[in-house]
Amino acid sequence: MKQKINLRLFLIALIAVVASTVAITFVYYELFSRQVRQDLKIHAELLGDAGIFETSSIDSDEFGKLSRLKNNNLRITWLDWDGNVLFDNDTEAAKLENHLNRPEVAEALANGVGESVRKSETFKLATFYYAEKLNNNTVLRVAMQVRTVSSLFITAAPVIFLIIIAVLAVCIVISRMLTKTILEPIEQMAENLDDHSRTTVIYSELKPFADKIRAQHEHILASAESRQDFTANVTHELKTPLTAISGYAELIENHMIDADQETHIAQQIRHNADRLLSMINDIIRLSELDHKEIPRNFGNVDLNEIAKECCDNLKIAADQTGIALDYKGEECFISADQTLIREMIENLVQNGIRYNHEDGHVWVEVNNENGHPTLVVRDDGIGIPKEKQARVFERFYRVDKGRSRDMGGTGLGLAIVKHIAEIHNADIKLNSILGEGTNIKVIF
């Protein structure tokens, strides 16, 4: 990872240095070109105002002065209105061809002034021309040769290369320091995920990332522990009824029971088989609820109507155990899977009936609480100790294992309720007092 970061920082620095060098060169060359044009214009105006080219010819003194200007890289050419060369400080005028077709000359004759630039790729030179029409209808042209931008690049290449090497060397050192500084807290966190005190987050921007990684790590550990607990619990829970069934079957096989005990043993075998089947069904159901990709049949359903039907169906079972089951509610529509909601309500009501005392009471209510459809299942049963309330929604967790088995519970009912609530983005609130009862709210 460090090598990748260093390599990318190196490439970024290289691109930045090269691009900056190229851009600066072109910018300064453009500024230099403008200055050359301005200088040529000034030279032309000064020579024109000097009156040297107002006569039909140039005397020897003036000719000498103008010829010496060539040493300053300034070429002066004087043309008549037909483009014939009258004077040139670089070459004998008679040897020069007609200049009427030169762009700067034609433009000067037409508009008063003219400019052009001609480049020689062979000599890597650019010649800037400035022509000005004088009062006597002749044309004064001045020119100057400068290096092309490619020539400047070639000339400055060694210096540019050394600068790039120096800048890249500095960038490599800085990138290594930055990489080490950035990755140090991440490496600390990776080495000490379980010990928060030994991890120091240097940059505040990294804190959300560090918190996310730590939370994911804790979630993975919790999930692994939960799977281990589930495996241990399910093995134990499945083993108990199977052992009972196997024991009773062995007694029958060895003819070790009396005739009057056959009915009782058959009942025990059926009871344990039913318990085993119920547990397997609940495990399969939980597995189905765990798969988020399974399509759900969501629709607009009335929570009040479903809860009332569930209570009507369970009222007979409640009466048989001496538990009073009361329901009241109001119309509350939610977007939900009707089958899952029905299963959740039945599990909550059955728990209220199962973990209650004789002549106990279960109240079920549906209402709008602060604008949210809410299901409330309340009982005056045995209650849940405060220190165990946080775990009652775990799989196979039992507050009182002996009583739960006697009452026929599988230890998976509230886990199923929790999964169904999560599928519907609902919150569950539990309030229970030992010996006084339990109140569970599901808020949609």
Short mmCIF file of C-alpha atoms in Angstrom, two decimals:
data_model
loop_
_atom_site.label_atom_id
_atom_site.label_comp_id
_atom_site.label_asym_id
_atom_site.label_seq_id
_atom_site.Cartn_x
_atom_site.Cartn_y
_atom_site.Cartn_z
CA MET A 1 0.00 0.00 0.00
CA LYS A 2 2.83 2.37 0.88
CA GLN A 3 4.52 1.68 -2.44
CA LYS A 4 1.32 2.39 -4.36
CA ILE A 5 0.77 5.68 -2.51
CA ASN A 6 4.42 6.72 -3.01
CA LEU A 7 4.31 5.79 -6.70
CA ARG A 8 1.10 7.76 -7.27
CA LEU A 9 2.44 10.79 -5.41
CA PHE A 10 5.63 10.54 -7.51
CA LEU A 11 3.62 10.41 -10.74
CA ILE A 12 1.48 13.35 -9.62
CA ALA A 13 4.60 15.36 -8.79
CA LEU A 14 6.22 14.44 -12.13
CA ILE A 15 3.12 15.45 -14.12
CA ALA A 16 2.78 18.66 -12.10
CA VAL A 17 6.44 19.67 -12.62
CA VAL A 18 6.47 18.87 -16.34
CA ALA A 19 3.11 20.54 -16.96
CA SER A 20 4.16 23.61 -14.98
CA THR A 21 7.46 23.84 -16.88
CA VAL A 22 5.74 23.60 -20.25
CA ALA A 23 3.00 26.06 -19.28
CA ILE A 24 5.44 28.61 -17.84
CA THR A 25 7.68 28.35 -20.91
CA PHE A 26 4.80 29.03 -23.28
CA VAL A 27 3.48 31.87 -21.14
CA TYR A 28 6.86 33.60 -20.91
CA TYR A 29 7.54 33.02 -24.60
CA GLU A 30 4.24 34.69 -25.42
CA LEU A 31 5.15 37.63 -23.19
CA PHE A 32 8.59 37.76 -24.83
CA SER A 33 6.98 37.75 -28.31
CA ARG A 34 4.75 40.67 -27.34
CA GLN A 35 7.79 42.56 -26.11
CA VAL A 36 9.64 41.91 -29.38
CA ARG A 37 6.68 43.26 -31.37
CA GLN A 38 6.49 46.31 -29.12
CA ASP A 39 10.24 46.96 -29.52
CA LEU A 40 9.99 46.68 -33.32
CA LYS A 41 7.11 49.14 -33.35
CA ILE A 42 9.08 51.61 -31.25
CA HIS A 43 12.17 51.24 -33.51
CA ALA A 44 10.07 51.79 -36.60
CA GLU A 45 8.41 54.89 -35.15
CA LEU A 46 11.76 56.35 -34.01
CA LEU A 47 13.39 55.73 -37.41
CA GLY A 48 10.37 57.15 -39.20
CA ASP A 49 10.34 60.29 -37.05
CA ALA A 50 14.09 60.77 -37.56
CA GLY A 51 13.42 61.85 -41.18
CA ILE A 52 16.14 59.57 -42.57
CA PHE A 53 13.79 57.99 -45.10
CA GLU A 54 12.03 61.15 -46.25
CA THR A 55 14.62 61.76 -49.01
CA SER A 56 15.09 59.71 -52.15
CA SER A 57 18.37 58.24 -50.89
CA ILE A 58 20.39 57.78 -47.71
CA ASP A 59 23.72 59.56 -47.26
CA SER A 60 26.84 57.63 -46.28
CA ASP A 61 26.84 58.71 -42.61
CA GLU A 62 23.29 57.56 -42.07
CA PHE A 63 24.00 54.38 -43.99
CA GLY A 64 26.86 53.56 -41.62
CA LYS A 65 24.75 54.16 -38.56
CA LEU A 66 21.91 51.99 -39.85
CA SER A 67 24.34 49.24 -40.85
CA ARG A 68 25.72 49.09 -37.32
CA LEU A 69 22.20 48.41 -36.00
CA LYS A 70 22.50 44.92 -37.52
CA ASN A 71 24.90 44.07 -34.73
CA ASN A 72 21.95 44.59 -32.34
CA ASN A 73 19.93 41.95 -34.27
CA LEU A 74 17.83 44.67 -35.89
CA ARG A 75 17.35 44.49 -39.64
CA ILE A 76 16.05 47.59 -41.44
CA THR A 77 14.55 47.50 -44.93
CA TRP A 78 13.23 50.51 -46.89
CA LEU A 79 10.85 49.86 -49.79
CA ASP A 80 9.16 52.01 -52.37
CA TRP A 81 5.41 51.82 -53.02
CA ASP A 82 5.97 49.11 -55.65
CA GLY A 83 7.81 46.82 -53.22
CA ASN A 84 11.29 47.45 -54.60
CA VAL A 85 14.03 47.52 -51.97
CA LEU A 86 15.64 50.95 -51.63
CA PHE A 87 17.82 50.11 -48.64
CA ASP A 88 18.66 47.13 -46.42
CA ASN A 89 21.23 47.21 -43.63
CA ASP A 90 21.99 43.50 -44.06
CA THR A 91 22.18 42.91 -47.81
CA GLU A 92 22.82 45.07 -50.85
CA ALA A 93 19.43 46.38 -52.03
CA ALA A 94 20.02 45.50 -55.68
CA LYS A 95 20.41 41.84 -54.82
CA LEU A 96 17.04 41.63 -53.07
CA GLU A 97 13.86 40.63 -54.84
CA ASN A 98 10.64 42.61 -54.85
CA HIS A 99 8.88 42.55 -51.44
CA LEU A 100 5.41 43.57 -52.54
CA ASN A 101 4.02 40.10 -51.85
CA ARG A 102 5.35 39.99 -48.31
CA PRO A 103 2.37 39.93 -45.88
CA GLU A 104 3.60 42.72 -43.63
CA VAL A 105 4.43 44.97 -46.60
CA ALA A 106 1.07 44.40 -48.29
CA GLU A 107 -0.73 45.05 -45.01
CA ALA A 108 1.26 48.25 -44.38
CA LEU A 109 0.48 49.60 -47.86
CA ALA A 110 -3.21 48.82 -47.30
CA ASN A 111 -3.67 49.78 -43.63
CA GLY A 112 -0.64 51.86 -42.67
CA VAL A 113 1.05 49.18 -40.54
CA GLY A 114 1.60 45.44 -40.90
CA GLU A 115 3.06 42.58 -38.88
CA SER A 116 4.06 38.98 -39.52
CA VAL A 117 6.21 36.19 -38.10
CA ARG A 118 8.11 33.64 -40.17
CA LYS A 119 9.74 30.59 -38.64
CA SER A 120 12.68 28.57 -39.83
CA GLU A 121 12.56 25.00 -38.49
CA THR A 122 15.98 24.38 -40.00
CA PHE A 123 17.73 27.08 -37.93
CA LYS A 124 15.15 27.00 -35.08
CA LEU A 125 14.64 30.76 -35.48
CA ALA A 126 11.58 32.99 -35.71
CA THR A 127 11.75 36.36 -37.52
CA PHE A 128 9.35 39.09 -36.37
CA TYR A 129 8.51 41.77 -38.95
CA TYR A 130 6.92 45.17 -38.44
CA ALA A 131 6.22 47.44 -41.43
CA GLU A 132 5.00 51.05 -41.40
CA LYS A 133 3.89 53.22 -44.30
CA LEU A 134 5.70 56.59 -44.29
CA ASN A 135 4.32 59.96 -45.39
CA ASN A 136 6.09 59.71 -48.76
CA ASN A 137 4.23 56.42 -49.46
CA THR A 138 7.36 54.34 -48.95
CA VAL A 139 7.44 51.47 -46.45
CA LEU A 140 9.86 51.11 -43.59
CA ARG A 141 10.22 47.55 -42.31
CA VAL A 142 12.16 46.43 -39.23
CA ALA A 143 12.81 42.81 -38.31
CA MET A 144 14.37 40.84 -35.47
CA GLN A 145 15.31 37.19 -35.16
CA VAL A 146 14.63 35.23 -31.95
CA ARG A 147 14.75 31.58 -31.02
CA THR A 148 11.65 29.46 -31.41
CA VAL A 149 9.99 27.93 -28.35
CA SER A 150 11.29 24.47 -29.30
CA SER A 151 14.82 25.88 -29.52
CA LEU A 152 14.44 27.41 -26.07
CA PHE A 153 13.29 24.04 -24.72
CA ILE A 154 16.30 22.28 -26.23
CA THR A 155 18.71 24.89 -24.92
CA ALA A 156 17.20 24.89 -21.43
CA ALA A 157 16.69 21.11 -21.34
CA PRO A 158 19.71 20.34 -19.08
CA VAL A 159 18.68 22.98 -16.55
CA ILE A 160 15.02 21.92 -16.70
CA PHE A 161 16.05 18.29 -16.23
CA LEU A 162 18.12 19.12 -13.16
CA ILE A 163 15.25 21.15 -11.69
CA ILE A 164 12.82 18.29 -12.29
CA ILE A 165 15.20 15.82 -10.63
CA ALA A 166 15.61 18.12 -7.62
CA VAL A 167 11.87 18.74 -7.27
CA LEU A 168 11.07 15.04 -7.62
CA ALA A 169 13.67 14.14 -5.01
CA VAL A 170 12.04 16.56 -2.58
CA CYS A 171 8.60 15.20 -3.49
CA ILE A 172 9.74 11.61 -2.86
CA VAL A 173 11.02 12.52 0.60
CA ILE A 174 7.84 14.45 1.43
CA SER A 175 5.58 11.67 0.04
CA ARG A 176 7.34 9.08 2.21
CA MET A 177 6.86 11.28 5.28
CA LEU A 178 3.21 11.92 4.44
CA THR A 179 2.54 8.25 3.71
CA LYS A 180 4.07 7.20 6.99
CA THR A 181 2.12 9.85 8.89
CA ILE A 182 -1.18 8.95 7.20
CA LEU A 183 -0.81 5.19 7.53
CA GLU A 184 0.63 5.14 11.04
CA PRO A 185 -2.72 5.40 12.88
CA ILE A 186 -4.24 2.84 10.49
CA GLU A 187 -1.40 0.42 11.16
CA GLN A 188 -1.74 1.02 14.90
CA MET A 189 -5.44 0.36 14.68
CA ALA A 190 -4.88 -2.83 12.64
CA GLU A 191 -2.41 -4.11 15.23
CA ASN A 192 -4.55 -3.11 18.22
CA LEU A 193 -8.16 -3.50 17.10
CA ASP A 194 -9.08 -5.01 20.44
CA ASP A 195 -7.24 -2.39 22.52
CA HIS A 196 -8.61 1.11 21.83
CA SER A 197 -6.27 2.75 24.33
CA ARG A 198 -3.22 1.97 22.18
CA THR A 199 -4.64 3.53 19.03
CA THR A 200 -4.08 7.24 18.40
CA VAL A 201 -5.90 8.92 15.51
CA ILE A 202 -3.61 11.75 14.36
CA TYR A 203 -6.00 13.32 11.85
CA SER A 204 -9.57 14.12 12.78
CA GLU A 205 -10.57 13.23 9.18
CA LEU A 206 -9.48 9.63 9.89
CA LYS A 207 -11.62 9.29 13.00
CA PRO A 208 -14.86 8.32 11.16
CA PHE A 209 -12.88 5.74 9.16
CA ALA A 210 -11.22 4.37 12.30
CA ASP A 211 -14.55 4.22 14.11
CA LYS A 212 -16.13 2.44 11.15
CA ILE A 213 -13.36 -0.16 10.96
CA ARG A 214 -13.47 -0.73 14.71
CA ALA A 215 -17.26 -1.05 14.66
CA GLN A 216 -17.06 -3.55 11.80
CA HIS A 217 -14.40 -5.51 13.68
CA GLU A 218 -16.53 -5.59 16.81
CA HIS A 219 -19.54 -6.62 14.72
CA ILE A 220 -17.54 -9.47 13.13
CA LEU A 221 -16.36 -10.65 16.53
CA ALA A 222 -19.88 -10.42 17.90
CA SER A 223 -21.24 -12.32 14.90
CA ALA A 224 -18.62 -15.02 15.30
CA GLU A 225 -19.40 -15.31 19.01
CA SER A 226 -23.12 -15.35 18.23
CA ARG A 227 -22.62 -18.17 15.70
CA GLN A 228 -20.60 -20.13 18.24
CA ASP A 229 -23.28 -19.61 20.87
CA PHE A 230 -25.97 -20.54 18.37
CA THR A 231 -24.15 -23.73 17.41
CA ALA A 232 -23.67 -24.69 21.05
CA ASN A 233 -27.26 -23.81 21.95
CA VAL A 234 -28.89 -25.52 18.99
CA THR A 235 -26.83 -28.66 19.63
CA HIS A 236 -27.91 -28.69 23.24
CA GLU A 237 -31.56 -27.89 22.51
CA LEU A 238 -31.83 -30.55 19.80
CA LYS A 239 -30.02 -33.12 21.89
CA THR A 240 -32.46 -32.89 24.82
CA PRO A 241 -35.66 -34.09 23.06
CA LEU A 242 -33.69 -36.56 20.94
CA THR A 243 -32.20 -38.10 24.07
CA ALA A 244 -35.66 -38.40 25.61
CA ILE A 245 -37.10 -40.00 22.45
CA SER A 246 -34.13 -42.37 22.20
CA GLY A 247 -34.46 -43.32 25.90
CA TYR A 248 -38.18 -44.08 25.67
CA ALA A 249 -37.66 -46.04 22.44
CA GLU A 250 -34.98 -48.15 24.17
CA LEU A 251 -37.39 -48.94 27.00
CA ILE A 252 -40.04 -50.11 24.53
CA GLU A 253 -37.48 -52.10 22.53
CA ASN A 254 -36.31 -53.99 25.64
CA HIS A 255 -39.86 -54.54 26.93
CA MET A 256 -39.01 -52.69 30.12
CA ILE A 257 -42.36 -50.93 30.54
CA ASP A 258 -45.67 -52.08 31.89
CA ALA A 259 -48.82 -51.97 29.85
CA ASP A 260 -50.28 -49.19 31.96
CA GLN A 261 -47.19 -47.02 31.21
CA GLU A 262 -47.39 -47.33 27.42
CA THR A 263 -49.78 -44.43 27.01
CA HIS A 264 -47.65 -42.13 29.16
CA ILE A 265 -44.46 -43.04 27.30
CA ALA A 266 -46.15 -42.59 23.93
CA GLN A 267 -47.31 -39.15 25.04
CA GLN A 268 -43.74 -38.24 26.11
CA ILE A 269 -42.34 -39.41 22.78
CA ARG A 270 -44.94 -37.37 20.87
CA HIS A 271 -44.37 -34.36 23.14
CA ASN A 272 -40.60 -34.40 22.54
CA ALA A 273 -41.07 -35.04 18.82
CA ASP A 274 -43.45 -32.09 18.57
CA ARG A 275 -40.96 -29.95 20.49
CA LEU A 276 -38.14 -31.07 18.19
CA LEU A 277 -40.23 -30.37 15.08
CA SER A 278 -41.25 -26.97 16.41
CA MET A 279 -37.62 -26.09 17.09
CA ILE A 280 -36.51 -27.20 13.62
CA ASN A 281 -39.31 -25.17 12.03
CA ASP A 282 -38.27 -22.08 14.02
CA ILE A 283 -34.61 -22.55 13.02
CA ILE A 284 -35.61 -22.82 9.36
CA ARG A 285 -37.80 -19.74 9.75
CA LEU A 286 -34.95 -17.76 11.28
CA SER A 287 -32.68 -18.82 8.43
CA GLU A 288 -35.26 -17.56 5.92
CA LEU A 289 -35.57 -14.25 7.75
CA ASP A 290 -31.77 -13.88 7.74
CA HIS A 291 -31.71 -13.85 3.94
CA LYS A 292 -32.44 -10.24 3.00
CA GLU A 293 -32.61 -11.07 -0.71
CA ILE A 294 -35.73 -13.21 -0.30
CA PRO A 295 -38.61 -11.20 -1.84
CA ARG A 296 -41.25 -9.96 0.60
CA ASN A 297 -44.90 -9.45 -0.21
CA PHE A 298 -45.17 -5.87 1.00
CA GLY A 299 -48.44 -4.00 0.77
CA ASN A 300 -50.63 -1.47 2.55
CA VAL A 301 -52.16 -3.43 5.45
CA ASP A 302 -54.21 -2.51 8.51
CA LEU A 303 -52.21 -3.38 11.64
CA ASN A 304 -55.38 -3.13 13.74
CA GLU A 305 -57.22 -5.74 11.65
CA ILE A 306 -54.33 -8.23 11.74
CA ALA A 307 -53.78 -7.85 15.50
CA LYS A 308 -57.50 -8.33 16.19
CA GLU A 309 -57.60 -11.54 14.09
CA CYS A 310 -54.54 -12.91 15.92
CA CYS A 311 -56.10 -12.22 19.32
CA ASP A 312 -59.37 -13.85 18.25
CA ASN A 313 -57.45 -16.96 17.14
CA LEU A 314 -55.43 -17.18 20.37
CA LYS A 315 -58.29 -16.43 22.74
CA ILE A 316 -59.27 -20.11 23.03
CA ALA A 317 -55.70 -21.09 23.95
CA ALA A 318 -55.61 -18.27 26.53
CA ASP A 319 -58.93 -19.36 28.05
CA GLN A 320 -57.69 -22.93 28.35
CA THR A 321 -54.74 -21.76 30.48
CA GLY A 322 -56.86 -19.40 32.55
CA ILE A 323 -55.39 -16.22 30.98
CA ALA A 324 -57.62 -13.29 30.08
CA LEU A 325 -56.79 -11.84 26.64
CA ASP A 326 -58.11 -8.34 25.86
CA TYR A 327 -57.72 -6.33 22.70
CA LYS A 328 -58.40 -2.77 21.65
CA GLY A 329 -57.15 -0.77 18.72
CA GLU A 330 -57.70 1.77 16.03
CA GLU A 331 -57.16 1.78 12.29
CA CYS A 332 -53.41 1.98 11.50
CA PHE A 333 -52.15 1.30 8.00
CA ILE A 334 -48.52 0.30 7.41
CA SER A 335 -46.45 -0.95 4.48
CA ALA A 336 -45.68 -4.51 5.49
CA ASP A 337 -45.69 -8.21 4.69
CA GLN A 338 -48.98 -9.36 6.22
CA THR A 339 -47.74 -12.92 6.90
CA LEU A 340 -44.66 -11.70 8.78
CA ILE A 341 -46.66 -9.18 10.84
CA ARG A 342 -49.16 -11.88 11.78
CA GLU A 343 -46.28 -14.18 12.84
CA MET A 344 -44.71 -11.45 14.95
CA ILE A 345 -47.98 -10.64 16.77
CA GLU A 346 -48.71 -14.32 17.43
CA ASN A 347 -45.25 -14.85 18.92
CA LEU A 348 -45.58 -11.85 21.24
CA VAL A 349 -49.10 -12.79 22.40
CA GLN A 350 -48.14 -16.45 22.88
CA ASN A 351 -45.18 -15.38 25.03
CA GLY A 352 -47.53 -13.22 27.13
CA ILE A 353 -49.81 -16.21 27.64
CA ARG A 354 -47.06 -18.78 28.15
CA TYR A 355 -44.99 -16.85 30.72
CA ASN A 356 -47.87 -15.81 32.93
CA HIS A 357 -49.47 -17.11 36.11
CA GLU A 358 -52.93 -18.53 36.67
CA ASP A 359 -55.67 -15.91 36.36
CA GLY A 360 -53.16 -13.67 34.58
CA HIS A 361 -53.94 -11.02 31.98
CA VAL A 362 -52.61 -10.10 28.52
CA TRP A 363 -53.50 -6.79 26.88
CA VAL A 364 -52.94 -6.12 23.17
CA GLU A 365 -53.37 -2.64 21.72
CA VAL A 366 -52.81 -0.93 18.37
CA ASN A 367 -52.64 2.86 18.23
CA ASN A 368 -50.92 5.86 16.67
CA GLU A 369 -48.23 7.02 19.05
CA ASN A 370 -46.70 10.37 18.04
CA GLY A 371 -47.73 9.73 14.46
CA HIS A 372 -46.25 6.22 14.36
CA PRO A 373 -48.38 3.06 14.17
CA THR A 374 -47.57 1.13 17.36
CA LEU A 375 -48.28 -2.41 18.56
CA VAL A 376 -48.31 -2.90 22.34
CA VAL A 377 -48.38 -6.34 24.02
CA ARG A 378 -48.52 -6.15 27.81
CA ASP A 379 -48.96 -8.82 30.48
CA ASP A 380 -48.91 -9.13 34.28
CA GLY A 381 -46.88 -12.33 34.21
CA ILE A 382 -43.56 -13.42 35.68
CA GLY A 383 -41.53 -10.55 34.20
CA ILE A 384 -37.85 -10.45 33.20
CA PRO A 385 -34.93 -9.52 35.48
CA LYS A 386 -33.37 -6.20 34.47
CA GLU A 387 -29.90 -7.68 33.93
CA LYS A 388 -31.29 -10.22 31.42
CA GLN A 389 -33.54 -7.94 29.39
CA ALA A 390 -30.82 -7.02 26.88
CA ARG A 391 -30.42 -10.67 25.84
CA VAL A 392 -34.00 -11.89 25.54
CA PHE A 393 -34.02 -11.32 21.75
CA GLU A 394 -31.00 -13.61 21.26
CA ARG A 395 -31.52 -17.04 19.75
CA PHE A 396 -32.15 -19.80 22.31
CA TYR A 397 -31.67 -17.41 25.20
CA ARG A 398 -33.95 -18.34 28.13
CA VAL A 399 -34.47 -16.32 31.28
CA ASP A 400 -35.55 -19.44 33.19
CA LYS A 401 -34.46 -22.54 31.24
CA GLY A 402 -36.39 -25.02 33.34
CA ARG A 403 -39.67 -23.06 33.17
CA SER A 404 -39.25 -22.38 29.44
CA ARG A 405 -38.94 -26.05 28.63
CA ASP A 406 -41.90 -26.91 30.85
CA MET A 407 -43.96 -24.26 29.02
CA GLY A 408 -42.94 -25.63 25.63
CA GLY A 409 -40.95 -22.64 24.33
CA THR A 410 -38.12 -23.06 21.83
CA GLY A 411 -36.19 -19.95 22.80
CA LEU A 412 -36.50 -18.58 19.25
CA GLY A 413 -39.80 -16.67 19.38
CA LEU A 414 -38.39 -13.26 20.33
CA ALA A 415 -35.47 -13.72 17.93
CA ILE A 416 -38.02 -14.16 15.13
CA VAL A 417 -39.89 -11.07 16.37
CA LYS A 418 -36.65 -9.05 16.24
CA HIS A 419 -35.87 -10.16 12.68
CA ILE A 420 -39.36 -9.32 11.45
CA ALA A 421 -39.15 -5.88 13.08
CA GLU A 422 -35.79 -5.23 11.38
CA ILE A 423 -37.22 -6.22 7.99
CA HIS A 424 -39.94 -3.57 8.50
CA ASN A 425 -37.52 -0.96 9.94
CA ALA A 426 -39.48 -1.02 13.20
CA ASP A 427 -38.12 -0.34 16.69
CA ILE A 428 -38.76 -2.64 19.65
CA LYS A 429 -38.94 -1.29 23.20
CA LEU A 430 -39.10 -3.66 26.16
CA ASN A 431 -40.03 -2.68 29.69
CA SER A 432 -40.32 -5.43 32.30
CA ILE A 433 -40.38 -5.76 36.10
CA LEU A 434 -39.69 -9.13 37.68
CA GLY A 435 -42.90 -10.54 39.18
CA GLU A 436 -45.07 -7.74 37.79
CA GLY A 437 -45.12 -8.29 34.03
CA THR A 438 -43.70 -7.26 30.68
CA ASN A 439 -44.56 -4.50 28.20
CA ILE A 440 -43.28 -4.75 24.60
CA LYS A 441 -43.82 -2.00 22.02
CA VAL A 442 -43.20 -2.36 18.29
CA ILE A 443 -43.08 1.10 16.69
CA PHE A 444 -43.37 1.29 12.88
#
